[in-house]
Structures are given as structure tokens and as C-alpha cells.
Coordinates of C-alpha atoms in Angstrom, one line a residue:
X1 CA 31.8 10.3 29.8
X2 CA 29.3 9.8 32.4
X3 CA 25.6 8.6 31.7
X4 CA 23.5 11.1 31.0
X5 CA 20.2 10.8 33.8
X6 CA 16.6 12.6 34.3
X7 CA 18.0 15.0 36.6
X8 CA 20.4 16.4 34.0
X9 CA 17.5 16.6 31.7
X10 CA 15.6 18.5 34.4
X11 CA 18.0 20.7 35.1
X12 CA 19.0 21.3 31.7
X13 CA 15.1 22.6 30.9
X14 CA 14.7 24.0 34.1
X15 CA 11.5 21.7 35.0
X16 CA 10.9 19.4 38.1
X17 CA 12.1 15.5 37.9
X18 CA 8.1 15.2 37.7
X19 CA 7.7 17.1 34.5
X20 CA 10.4 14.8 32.4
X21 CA 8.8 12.1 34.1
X22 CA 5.4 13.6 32.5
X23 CA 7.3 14.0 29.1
X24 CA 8.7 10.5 28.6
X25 CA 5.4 8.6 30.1
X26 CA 2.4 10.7 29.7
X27 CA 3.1 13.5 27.0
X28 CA -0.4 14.5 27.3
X29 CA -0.7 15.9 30.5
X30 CA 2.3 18.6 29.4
X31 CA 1.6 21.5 27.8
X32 CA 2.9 22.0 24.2
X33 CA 5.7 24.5 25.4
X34 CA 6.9 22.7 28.3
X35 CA 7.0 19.3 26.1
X36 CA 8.8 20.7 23.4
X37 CA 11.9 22.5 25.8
X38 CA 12.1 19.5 28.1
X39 CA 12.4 17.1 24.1
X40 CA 14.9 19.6 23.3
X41 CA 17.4 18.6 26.4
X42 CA 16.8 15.5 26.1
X43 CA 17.7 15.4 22.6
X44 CA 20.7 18.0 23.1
X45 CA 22.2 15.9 26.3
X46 CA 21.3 12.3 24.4
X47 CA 19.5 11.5 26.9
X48 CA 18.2 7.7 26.6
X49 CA 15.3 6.4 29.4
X50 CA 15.8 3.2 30.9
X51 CA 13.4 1.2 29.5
X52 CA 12.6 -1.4 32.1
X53 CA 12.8 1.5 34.7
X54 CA 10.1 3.4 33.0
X55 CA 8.0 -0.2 32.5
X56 CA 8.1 -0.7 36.2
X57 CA 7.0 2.3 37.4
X58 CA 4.0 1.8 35.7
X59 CA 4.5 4.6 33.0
X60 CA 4.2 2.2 29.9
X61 CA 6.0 2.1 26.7
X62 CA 5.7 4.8 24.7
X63 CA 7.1 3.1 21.2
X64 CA 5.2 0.7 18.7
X65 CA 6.6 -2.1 17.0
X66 CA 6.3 -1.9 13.0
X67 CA 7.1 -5.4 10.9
X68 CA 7.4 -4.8 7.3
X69 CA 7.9 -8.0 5.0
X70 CA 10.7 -5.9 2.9
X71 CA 12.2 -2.8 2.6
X72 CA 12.5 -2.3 -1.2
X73 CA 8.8 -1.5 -1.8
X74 CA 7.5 2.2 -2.8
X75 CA 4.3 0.8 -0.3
X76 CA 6.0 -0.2 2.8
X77 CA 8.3 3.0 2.8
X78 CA 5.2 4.6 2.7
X79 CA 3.3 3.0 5.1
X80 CA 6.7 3.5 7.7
X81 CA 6.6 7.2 6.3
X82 CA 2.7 7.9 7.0
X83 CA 3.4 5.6 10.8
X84 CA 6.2 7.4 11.9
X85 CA 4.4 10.8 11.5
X86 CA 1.4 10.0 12.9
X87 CA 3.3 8.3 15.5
X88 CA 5.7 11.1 16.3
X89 CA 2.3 14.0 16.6
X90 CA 1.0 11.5 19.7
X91 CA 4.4 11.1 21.3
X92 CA 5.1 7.5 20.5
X93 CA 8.5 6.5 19.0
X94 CA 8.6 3.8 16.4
X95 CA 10.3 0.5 16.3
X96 CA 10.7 -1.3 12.2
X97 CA 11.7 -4.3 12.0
X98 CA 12.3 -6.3 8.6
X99 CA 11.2 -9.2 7.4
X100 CA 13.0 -9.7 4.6
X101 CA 9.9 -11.7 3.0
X102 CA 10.8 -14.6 5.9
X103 CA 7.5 -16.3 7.3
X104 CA 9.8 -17.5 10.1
X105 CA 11.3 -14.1 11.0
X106 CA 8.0 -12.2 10.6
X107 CA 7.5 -14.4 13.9
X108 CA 10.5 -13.6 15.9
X109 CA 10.1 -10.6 15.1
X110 CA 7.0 -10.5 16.6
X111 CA 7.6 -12.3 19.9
X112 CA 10.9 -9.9 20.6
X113 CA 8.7 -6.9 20.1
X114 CA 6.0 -8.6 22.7
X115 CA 8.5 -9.0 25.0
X116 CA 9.5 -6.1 24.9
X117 CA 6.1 -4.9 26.0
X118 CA 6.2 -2.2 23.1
X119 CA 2.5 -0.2 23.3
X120 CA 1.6 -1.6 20.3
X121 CA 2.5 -3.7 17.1
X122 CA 1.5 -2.9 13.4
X123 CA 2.1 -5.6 10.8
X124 CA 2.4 -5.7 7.2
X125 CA 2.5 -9.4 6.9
X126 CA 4.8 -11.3 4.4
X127 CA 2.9 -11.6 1.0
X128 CA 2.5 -15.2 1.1
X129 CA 1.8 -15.6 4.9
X130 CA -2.0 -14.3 4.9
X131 CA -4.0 -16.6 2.6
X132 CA -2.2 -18.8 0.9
X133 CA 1.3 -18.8 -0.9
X134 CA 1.4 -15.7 -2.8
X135 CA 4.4 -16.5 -5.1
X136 CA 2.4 -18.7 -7.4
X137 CA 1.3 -17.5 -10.8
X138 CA -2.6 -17.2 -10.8
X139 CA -4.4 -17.6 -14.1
X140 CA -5.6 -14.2 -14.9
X141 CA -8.1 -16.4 -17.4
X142 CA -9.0 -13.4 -19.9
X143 CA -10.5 -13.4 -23.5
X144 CA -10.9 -10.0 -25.7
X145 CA -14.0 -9.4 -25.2
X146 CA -16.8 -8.6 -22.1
X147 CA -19.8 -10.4 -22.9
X148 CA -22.5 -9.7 -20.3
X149 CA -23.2 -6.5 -17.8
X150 CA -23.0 -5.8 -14.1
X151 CA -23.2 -2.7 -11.4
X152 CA -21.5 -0.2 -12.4
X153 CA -17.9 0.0 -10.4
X154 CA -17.7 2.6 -7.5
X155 CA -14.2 3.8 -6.6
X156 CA -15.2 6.7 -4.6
X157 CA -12.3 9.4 -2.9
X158 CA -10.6 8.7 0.1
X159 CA -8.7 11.0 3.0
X160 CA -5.5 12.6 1.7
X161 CA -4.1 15.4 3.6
X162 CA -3.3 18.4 0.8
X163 CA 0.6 18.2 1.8
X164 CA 0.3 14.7 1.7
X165 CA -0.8 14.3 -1.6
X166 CA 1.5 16.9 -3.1
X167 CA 4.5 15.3 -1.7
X168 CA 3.3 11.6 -2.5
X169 CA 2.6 13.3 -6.0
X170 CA 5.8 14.3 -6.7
X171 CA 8.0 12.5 -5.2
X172 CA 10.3 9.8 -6.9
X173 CA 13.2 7.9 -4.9
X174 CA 15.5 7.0 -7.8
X175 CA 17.0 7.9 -11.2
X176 CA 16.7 6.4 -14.4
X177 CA 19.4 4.2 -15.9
X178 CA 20.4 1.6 -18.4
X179 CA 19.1 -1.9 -18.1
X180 CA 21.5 -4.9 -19.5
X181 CA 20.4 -6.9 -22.0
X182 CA 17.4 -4.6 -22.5
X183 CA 15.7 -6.8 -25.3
X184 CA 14.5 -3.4 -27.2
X185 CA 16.5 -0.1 -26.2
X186 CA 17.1 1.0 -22.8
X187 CA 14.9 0.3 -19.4
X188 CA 14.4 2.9 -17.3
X189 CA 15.4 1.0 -13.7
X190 CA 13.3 1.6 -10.7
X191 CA 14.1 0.8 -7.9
X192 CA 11.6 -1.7 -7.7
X193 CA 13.7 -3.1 -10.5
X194 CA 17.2 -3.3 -9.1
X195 CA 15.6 -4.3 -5.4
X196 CA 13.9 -7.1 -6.9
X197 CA 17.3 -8.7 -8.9
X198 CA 16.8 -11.7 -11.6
X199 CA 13.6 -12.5 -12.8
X200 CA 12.3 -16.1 -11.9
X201 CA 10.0 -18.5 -12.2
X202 CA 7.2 -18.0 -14.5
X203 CA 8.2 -14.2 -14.8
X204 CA 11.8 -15.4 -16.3
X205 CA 9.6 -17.1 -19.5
X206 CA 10.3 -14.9 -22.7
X207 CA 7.5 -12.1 -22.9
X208 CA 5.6 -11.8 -26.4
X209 CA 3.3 -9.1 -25.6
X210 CA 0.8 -11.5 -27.3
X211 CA -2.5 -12.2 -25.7
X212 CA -2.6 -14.7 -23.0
X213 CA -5.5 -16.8 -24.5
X214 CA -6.9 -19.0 -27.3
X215 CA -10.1 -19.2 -27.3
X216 CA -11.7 -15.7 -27.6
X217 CA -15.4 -16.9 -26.3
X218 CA -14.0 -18.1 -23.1
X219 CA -15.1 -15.8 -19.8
X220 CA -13.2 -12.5 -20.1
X221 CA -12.5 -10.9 -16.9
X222 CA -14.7 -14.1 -15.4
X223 CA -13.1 -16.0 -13.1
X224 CA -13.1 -12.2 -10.7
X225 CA -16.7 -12.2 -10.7
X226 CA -19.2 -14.2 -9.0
X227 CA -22.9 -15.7 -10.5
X228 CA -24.4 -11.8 -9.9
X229 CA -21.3 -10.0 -12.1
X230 CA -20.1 -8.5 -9.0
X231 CA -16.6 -8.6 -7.8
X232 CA -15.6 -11.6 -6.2
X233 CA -14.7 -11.4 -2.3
X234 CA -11.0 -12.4 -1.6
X235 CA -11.1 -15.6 0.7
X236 CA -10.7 -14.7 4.7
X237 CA -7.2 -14.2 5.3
X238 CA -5.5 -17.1 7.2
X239 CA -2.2 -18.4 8.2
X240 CA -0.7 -15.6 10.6
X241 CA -4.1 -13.8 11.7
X242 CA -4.6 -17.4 13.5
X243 CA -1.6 -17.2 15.3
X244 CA -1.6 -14.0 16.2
X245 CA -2.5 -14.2 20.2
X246 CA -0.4 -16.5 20.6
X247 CA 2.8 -14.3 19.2
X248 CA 1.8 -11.2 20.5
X249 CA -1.0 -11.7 23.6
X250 CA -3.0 -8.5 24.5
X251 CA -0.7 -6.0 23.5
X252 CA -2.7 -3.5 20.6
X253 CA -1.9 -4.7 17.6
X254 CA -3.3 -3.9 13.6
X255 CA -2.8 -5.6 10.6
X256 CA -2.4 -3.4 7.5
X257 CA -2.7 -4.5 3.8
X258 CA -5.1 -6.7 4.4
X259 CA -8.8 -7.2 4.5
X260 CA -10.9 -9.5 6.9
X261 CA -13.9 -10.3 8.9
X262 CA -11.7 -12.1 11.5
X263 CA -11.9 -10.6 14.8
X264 CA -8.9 -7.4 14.6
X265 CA -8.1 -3.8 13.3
X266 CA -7.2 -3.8 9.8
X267 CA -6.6 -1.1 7.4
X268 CA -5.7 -2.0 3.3
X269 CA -5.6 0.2 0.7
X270 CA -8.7 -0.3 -1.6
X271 CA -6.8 -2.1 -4.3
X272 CA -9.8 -3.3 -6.2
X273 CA -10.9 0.6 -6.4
X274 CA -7.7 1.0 -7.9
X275 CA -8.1 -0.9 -10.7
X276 CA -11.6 -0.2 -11.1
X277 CA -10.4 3.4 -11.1
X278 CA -8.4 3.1 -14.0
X279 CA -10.1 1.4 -15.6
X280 CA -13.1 3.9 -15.8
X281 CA -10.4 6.3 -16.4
X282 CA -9.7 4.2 -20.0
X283 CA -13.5 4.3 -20.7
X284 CA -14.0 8.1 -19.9
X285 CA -11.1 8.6 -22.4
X286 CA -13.3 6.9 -25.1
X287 CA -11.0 3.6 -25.5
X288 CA -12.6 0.8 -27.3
X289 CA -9.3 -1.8 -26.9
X290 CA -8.1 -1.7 -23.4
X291 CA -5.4 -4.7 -22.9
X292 CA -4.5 -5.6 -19.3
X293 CA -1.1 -6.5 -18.6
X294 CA 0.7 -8.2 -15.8
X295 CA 1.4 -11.7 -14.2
X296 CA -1.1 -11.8 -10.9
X297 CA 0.7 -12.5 -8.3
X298 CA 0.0 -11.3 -5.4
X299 CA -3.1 -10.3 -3.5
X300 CA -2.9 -7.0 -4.1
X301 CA -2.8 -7.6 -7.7
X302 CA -6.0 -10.2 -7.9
X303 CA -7.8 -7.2 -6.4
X304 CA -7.1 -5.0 -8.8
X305 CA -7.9 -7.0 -11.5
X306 CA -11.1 -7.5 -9.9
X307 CA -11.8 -4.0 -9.7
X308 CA -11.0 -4.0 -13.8
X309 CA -13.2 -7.0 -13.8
X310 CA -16.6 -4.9 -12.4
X311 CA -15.7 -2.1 -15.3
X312 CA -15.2 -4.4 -18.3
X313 CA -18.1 -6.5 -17.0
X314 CA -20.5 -2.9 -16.9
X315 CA -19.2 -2.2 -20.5
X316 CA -19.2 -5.2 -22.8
X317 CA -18.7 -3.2 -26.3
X318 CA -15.1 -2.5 -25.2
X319 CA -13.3 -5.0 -26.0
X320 CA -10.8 -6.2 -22.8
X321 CA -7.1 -8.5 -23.4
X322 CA -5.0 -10.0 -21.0
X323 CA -1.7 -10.2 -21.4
X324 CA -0.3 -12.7 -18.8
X325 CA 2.8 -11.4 -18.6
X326 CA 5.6 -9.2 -16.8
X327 CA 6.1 -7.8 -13.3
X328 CA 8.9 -5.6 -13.8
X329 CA 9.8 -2.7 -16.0
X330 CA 12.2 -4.7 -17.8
X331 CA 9.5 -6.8 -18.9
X332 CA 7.1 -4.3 -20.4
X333 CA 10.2 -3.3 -22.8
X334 CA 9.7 -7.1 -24.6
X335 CA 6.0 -7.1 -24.2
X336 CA 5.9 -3.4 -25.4
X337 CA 7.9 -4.7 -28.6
X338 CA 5.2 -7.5 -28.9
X339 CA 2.5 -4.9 -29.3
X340 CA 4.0 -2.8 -31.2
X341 CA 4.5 -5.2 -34.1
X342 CA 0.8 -5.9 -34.7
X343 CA -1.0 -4.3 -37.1
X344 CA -1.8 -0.9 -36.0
X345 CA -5.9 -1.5 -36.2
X346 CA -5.3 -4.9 -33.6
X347 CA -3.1 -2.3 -31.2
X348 CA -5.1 -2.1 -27.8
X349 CA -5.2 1.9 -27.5
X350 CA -5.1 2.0 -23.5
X351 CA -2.9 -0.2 -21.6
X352 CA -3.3 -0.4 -18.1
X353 CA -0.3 -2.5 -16.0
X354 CA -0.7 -4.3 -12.9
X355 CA 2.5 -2.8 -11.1
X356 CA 4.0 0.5 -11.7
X357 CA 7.2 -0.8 -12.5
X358 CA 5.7 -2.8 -15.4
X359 CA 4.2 0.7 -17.1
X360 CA 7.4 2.2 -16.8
X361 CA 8.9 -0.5 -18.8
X362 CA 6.1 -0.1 -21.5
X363 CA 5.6 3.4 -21.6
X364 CA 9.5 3.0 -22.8
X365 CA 9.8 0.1 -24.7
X366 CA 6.9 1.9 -26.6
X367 CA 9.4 4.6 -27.1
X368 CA 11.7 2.2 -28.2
X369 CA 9.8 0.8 -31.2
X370 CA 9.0 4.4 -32.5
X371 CA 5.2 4.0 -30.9
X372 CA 3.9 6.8 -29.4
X373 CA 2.9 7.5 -25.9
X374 CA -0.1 8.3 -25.5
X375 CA -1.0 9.5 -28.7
X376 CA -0.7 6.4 -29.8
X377 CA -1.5 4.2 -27.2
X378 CA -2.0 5.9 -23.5
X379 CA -0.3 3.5 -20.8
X380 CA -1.2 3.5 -17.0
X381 CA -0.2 1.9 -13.7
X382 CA -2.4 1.2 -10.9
X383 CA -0.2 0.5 -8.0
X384 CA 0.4 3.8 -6.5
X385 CA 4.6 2.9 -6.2
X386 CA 7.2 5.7 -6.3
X387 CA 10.3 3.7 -6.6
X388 CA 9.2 3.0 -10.3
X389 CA 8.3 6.1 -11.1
X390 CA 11.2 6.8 -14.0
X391 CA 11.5 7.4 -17.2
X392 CA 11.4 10.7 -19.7
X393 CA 7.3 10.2 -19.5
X394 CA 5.4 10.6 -16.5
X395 CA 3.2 8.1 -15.8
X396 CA -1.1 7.7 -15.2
X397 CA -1.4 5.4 -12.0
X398 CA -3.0 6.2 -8.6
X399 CA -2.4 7.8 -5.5
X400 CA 0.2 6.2 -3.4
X401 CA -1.7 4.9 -0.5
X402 CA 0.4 3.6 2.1
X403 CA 1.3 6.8 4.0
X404 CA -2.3 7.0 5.0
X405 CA -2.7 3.2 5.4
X406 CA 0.5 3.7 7.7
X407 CA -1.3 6.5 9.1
X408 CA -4.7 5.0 9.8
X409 CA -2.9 1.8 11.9
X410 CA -1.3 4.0 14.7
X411 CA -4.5 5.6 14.7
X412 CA -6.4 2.6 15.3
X413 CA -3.1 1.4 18.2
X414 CA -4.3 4.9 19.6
X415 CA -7.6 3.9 20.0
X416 CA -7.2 0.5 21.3
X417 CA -4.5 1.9 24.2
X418 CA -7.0 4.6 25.3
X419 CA -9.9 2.4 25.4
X420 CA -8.4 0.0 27.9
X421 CA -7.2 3.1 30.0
X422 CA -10.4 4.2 29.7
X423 CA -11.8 0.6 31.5
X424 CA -9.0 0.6 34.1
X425 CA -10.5 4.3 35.2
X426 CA -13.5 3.5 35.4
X427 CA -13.0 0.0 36.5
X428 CA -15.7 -1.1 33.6
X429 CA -13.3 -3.9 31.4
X430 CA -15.7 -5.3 29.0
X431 CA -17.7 -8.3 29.2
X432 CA -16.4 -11.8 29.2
X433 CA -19.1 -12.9 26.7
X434 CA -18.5 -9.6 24.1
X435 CA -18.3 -10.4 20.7
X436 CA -14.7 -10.0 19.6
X437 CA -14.9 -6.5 17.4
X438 CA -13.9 -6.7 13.4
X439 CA -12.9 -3.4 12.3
X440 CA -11.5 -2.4 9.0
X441 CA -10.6 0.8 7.3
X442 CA -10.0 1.1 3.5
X443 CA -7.9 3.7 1.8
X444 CA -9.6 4.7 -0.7
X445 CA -8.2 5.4 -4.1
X446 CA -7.5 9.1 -6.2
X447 CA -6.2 8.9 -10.0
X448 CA -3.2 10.7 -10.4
X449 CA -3.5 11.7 -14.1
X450 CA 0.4 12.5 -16.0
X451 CA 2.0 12.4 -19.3
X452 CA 1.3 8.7 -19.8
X453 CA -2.5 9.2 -20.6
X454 CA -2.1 13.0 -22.3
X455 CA -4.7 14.5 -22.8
X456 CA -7.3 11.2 -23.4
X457 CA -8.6 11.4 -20.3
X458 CA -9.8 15.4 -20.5
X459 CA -11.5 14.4 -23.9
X460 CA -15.1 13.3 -24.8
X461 CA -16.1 10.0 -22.8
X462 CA -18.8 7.7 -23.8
X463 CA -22.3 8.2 -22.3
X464 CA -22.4 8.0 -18.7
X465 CA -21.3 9.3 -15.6
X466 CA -17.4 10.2 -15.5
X467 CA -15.5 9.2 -12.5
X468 CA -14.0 12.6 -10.8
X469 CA -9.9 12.7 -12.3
X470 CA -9.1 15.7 -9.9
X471 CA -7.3 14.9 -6.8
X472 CA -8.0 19.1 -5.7
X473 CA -11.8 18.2 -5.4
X474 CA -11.7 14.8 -3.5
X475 CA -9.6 17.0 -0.9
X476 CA -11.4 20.0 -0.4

């Protein structure tokens, strides 16, 4: 069959060679009509522009490169999901490339896209390959009580499109089923669960659902606090963000998930608000036990536990406990079983997980041991993760936020392609002494109130100011 070329597409949309040079380089300058006939012969011939022909006639690439660390996250499908749109509504194709939680192919990967002189690079680095390695347990260091005050914890609203948020709502990419070896009935399996496989390290220990402390004077929440009882700043990220210009030169590029003053573009979901969030969320309901459960870590996890950190510090007559424990659903059934044993006085009354996964797993190991969610005990996530959204009981967490954290990086590419155009027009490149520019957007975080919390969190709060539980008004 012969190779399809530009004058077929011409001809086939009945434009000049100019215009479907227009459409493939310079979408912009075609008007909405014209664009859309001459996409639809090129998609109906399969049509497929010579790359290095288009780069050397000087009309530029018009795909980004996107490197995820894995492909068995609820967040990095979302942030590919939230990319690709935005992406596609400028005219830019995109490019994934996968990680696979490899340091050393996170770098290949970058290089190939630079050389392919792609418009524009987003990364979502490898979890261990920012500041520090990741993998390793982190003391949570909690006790059950708060003993002093601090600011109260902000976790304002953020910029969800109304379709967005419905479909992020209700969407849910995988079915329950049985879990082997459950140790108390049967685990719901996310997909988080079955991506992730055998449980290792210090995740692999047997879970108690006891509290992961001995002394219950020692610091609470503490160590997530500085002197002043505010939350602790995460450490500047390092490792990649240094090698950076050397992997990928000038070509745009923004980091997503994380947070830094390092020169850059960055956008990161605002996990601390997402704890904080929920945490507020356990208070308004009038809880005077909350127990936080989860092994940290990750950075996205320390986060959040600092955001539950500024709420517990802000309210020291409810009484917080850490269980230092679980990452998957599977886990929460044992540590569910653990709880559910104690006398029903010593029973935290609000439970709030550190992954979504890990709430699925309680809400039914709860279930499991004839305890009942939530009118018994109200159980919440504060990840924001899809793939773990199973079970018969629909679960409190937040907001998925990586379509819009996806969303905000090509926007950011956008900005940083147009600006230098902008300079070569007007011959005005920017000065050899500027300051290199930090800029960072933050996704901020919406409750997404279910089954999980019932109707706690529309009853009588204690005194103070209630956060706002209704996605509807943060949009409007």
C-alpha cells in the first residue's frame, strides 16, 4: 500500500499543502472548522508526519513527553488522564513513558525524549529519586494524646472543573474480589492491591491493630511539627531536580508531585491539606478518639500526616493514636480485627487511613468482625485513589487530584513554549543575570464525603468553625 503524504491529506480535506502544514505545526493560526476537517483526513487516511521533516523546517514538535514512575497507581492514571486532555484542547500529542519505579530508566527515559526534541517533558519522578529513598519505614512517632495548641489547619478548595469532579467522583477501575489467606473474612482487592503483589519488608510484619507506642506522654503527632506547632516543611527535594539540565537541556519541562524552592515549574497535590482535611472532617463530626493508621512511607504520606499533625495539635482534648501499620487493603482486614477486639469504650470512633487501599481493607475487616461502619466507628481515606475504591461501603476520602495536577503541568509546558516564542519575536531573550524563576502550583484538596463516615459528618460539631464538606460550593 503506498505511504500515505500531505498532499493526500490536502486533497482529501480540500485545503492547500499550506493549511495541513498550519494544522500539524501551528494549530492556532487555523480556524476551528478548517482544523477539525483537515484532523479528520488525516485520521481517516492514517496519515503519520515525518517527524524529523517537520523538526527541520522549523515547525517544532508538537508532542510532550510524560514519565510516570508506574502504571498501577489511581494518581498517575490520573495525572496521564487530566495531561492528555489538556494536551489534546492545545493541539499537542502526548508521549508516556514508564518507569517502572527504576531510578535508572526514569533517566533514559528522559534523555530519549530530549533527543527527540519533544516540546516539552512532564515528570512524575520515581518515589525514592526526589529526596531521599522513599522505601524506608519512617517512624510515625505518635502517643494518644495532643498535649499543646497550634494555628488552626487551613485546607482551603481548590480548581475542579464540575465534569471533572463528577466523573473523578464516581468513577472506580476495578471489581471487588476475594483475597487469599484473608486473616478475617474476605478483602475487597483493589487494584492497588493486586498491582502491588506480596507484601514486604516492614509491611510483611503481622498487623495487631494495636497502638504503635509505649509511652503515652511521648510527643503525639510531634516529630511533624516544628518549635512554633506548625507543620514542618518537607526538606528541598534533591537527587533528580539536580540533574535535570543535564538530562533534558532547555527543552520546557515540569515536575509534578512534588514541592520545591529549587529553580523550576512544579505542581503537587496539597497532600498535607489532605490530611488536615480529614482530619477536621473527624472533629466536625464530634469524635473524641480519632486513631491514625498507616506505615509512612512515602512523601506523600509524611505530608499528610503533617496535615493531621496541625489539627490534632489545634485540638488537644481529642485524644489522637497511631497505628504504625498497613499499606494495603489486605492489611486493614488484620488491623481492623485488632480494634475490634478491645473493649468497646478504648475503640477509636473515627479512623482515618493513610492510603485508600488501607480504608478499604478496614472499612471490611470491620464488617468482618460484626463492627459496624460508621455507626460504630466511621473510617476514611485521605489519598484521593480510585483503583481502591471497592467494597459493599463507599468510602470518606478526598478528591482525586491528579487529573488537575496532570492538567496544571501542560499548562505550565504552555506557558514556558510561548514565552520563549514570545522573546524570539520580539528579539528580547531575557537577561543573562535573571534570577532563575521558582514556580509552584498546589492542588488543593475537596472532601468527598460517602457511606464510610454516614451521617457523622452532617451532625453537631464541636465549637468552632466547620470546614466546608460540599464539593458543589467550592465549584460554583
Amino acid at each position: 500500500m503506498p505511504k500515505v503524504t500531505i498532499q493526500d491529506v490536502a486533497h482529501e480535506a480540500g485545503v492547500a499543502l499550506g493549511t495541513v502544514s498550519n494544522v500539524l505545526n501551528h494549530p492556532d493560526r487555523v480556524r476551528p472548522a478548517t482544523l477539525e476537517r483537515v484532523r479528520a483526513a488525516i485520521d481517516a487516511l492514517g496519515y503519520a508526519p515525518n517527524q524529523s521533516a517537520r523538526l527541520l523546517a522549523g515547525g517544532g514538535s508538537m508532542t510532550f513527553g510524560l514519565v510516570l514512575p508506574h502504571l498501577n497507581s489511581g494518581f498517575a492514571l490520573q495525572v496521564a488522564n487530566g495531561a492528555q486532555h489538556e494536551a489534546k484542547r492545545a493541539g499537542y500529542d502526548i508521549l508516556i513513558a514508564n518507569a517502572s519505579e527504576d531510578a535508572a530508566l526514569e533517566r533514559r527515559h528522559l534523555r530519549n525524549l530530549a533527543g527527540s526534541q519533544v516540546a516539552g517533558i512532564l515528570l512524575l519522578p520515581v518515589n525514592g529519586d526526589v529526596d531521599g529513598d522513599a522505601s524506608a519505614p519512617v517512624s510515625i512517632g505518635c502517643a494518644t494524646e495532643s498535649t499543646s495548641t497550634a494555628a488552626p489547619a487551613s485546607a482551603g478548595g481548590g480548581t475542579v472543573d464540575h465534569a471533572e469532579a463528577s466523573a473523578m467522583a464516581s468513577s472506580s477501575a476495578s471489581t471487588a474480589m476475594p483475597a487469599g489467606g484473608s486473616p478475617v473474612g474476605t478483602a475487597p482487592v483493589s487494584a492497588t492491591d493486586a498491582a502491588a503483589g506480596p507484601v514486604s519488608g516492614a509491611a510483611a510484619k503481622p498487623v495487631t491493630g494495636q497502638p504503635s507506642f509505649s509511652d503515652a506522654s511521648a510527643g503525639s503527632l510531634a516529630p511533624f511539627l516544628d518549635d512554633a506547632g506548625a507543620a514542618a516543611p518537607a526538606d528541598s527535594p534533591l537527587g533528580i531536580l539536580d540533574e535535570l539540565p543535564s538530562l533534558v537541556g532547555a527543552i520546557p519541562l515540569v515536575c509534578l508531585g512534588v514541592e520545591s524552592t529549587a529553580p523550576g515549574y512544579f505542581v503537587s497535590a496539597d497532600n498535607a491539606g489532605q490530611g488536615a482535611l480529614v482530619a477536621e472532617a473527624a472533629i466536625h463530626a464530634g469524635a473524641r478518639h480519632v486513631a491514625v493508621v498507616g506505615l509512612n512511607r512515602s512523601r506523600e504520606t509524611t505530608a499528610r500526616l503533617q496535615g493531621i499533625a496541625r489539627v490534632a495539635q489545634n485540638n488537644p482534648d481529642v485524644r489522637f493514636e497511631c497505628i504504625e501499620e498497613g499499606r494495603l487493603a489486605r492489611d486493614g482486614i488484620a488491623i481492623a480485627d485488632g480494634i475490634a477486639v478491645r473493649p468497646e469504650g478504648e475503640r477509636p470512633t473515627f479512623i482515618i487511613a493513610l492510603t485508600d487501599s488501607l480504608a478499604t481493607g478496614l472499612i471490611a475487616g470491620f464488617a468482618a468482625a460484626g463492627v459496624s461502619v460508621p455507626d460504630q466507628v466511621a473510617v476514611a481515606g485521605c489519598e484521593g485513589d480510585p483503583l481502591a475504591w471497592t467494597g459493599s461501603i463507599s468510602q470518606t476520602t478526598v478528591v482525586p487530584s491528579g487529573y488537575e495536577v496532570g492538567r496544571r503541568g501542560v499548562q505550565l509546558l504552555i506557558e514556558q513554549i510561548e514565552v520563549a516564542k514570545l522573546a524570539e519575536l520580539t528579539g528580547e531573550p531575557a537577561p543573562a543575570d535573571a534570577e532563575p524563576e521558582n514556580r509552584q502550583v498546589t492542588v488543593h484538596p475537596f472532601l468527598l464525603q460517602r457511606a464510610s463516615t454516614g451521617a457523622a459528618l452532617g451532625g453537631a460539631g464541636t465549637a468552632g468553625a466547620a470546614p466546608d464538606l460540599d464539593i458543589a460550593t467550592q465549584l460554583s
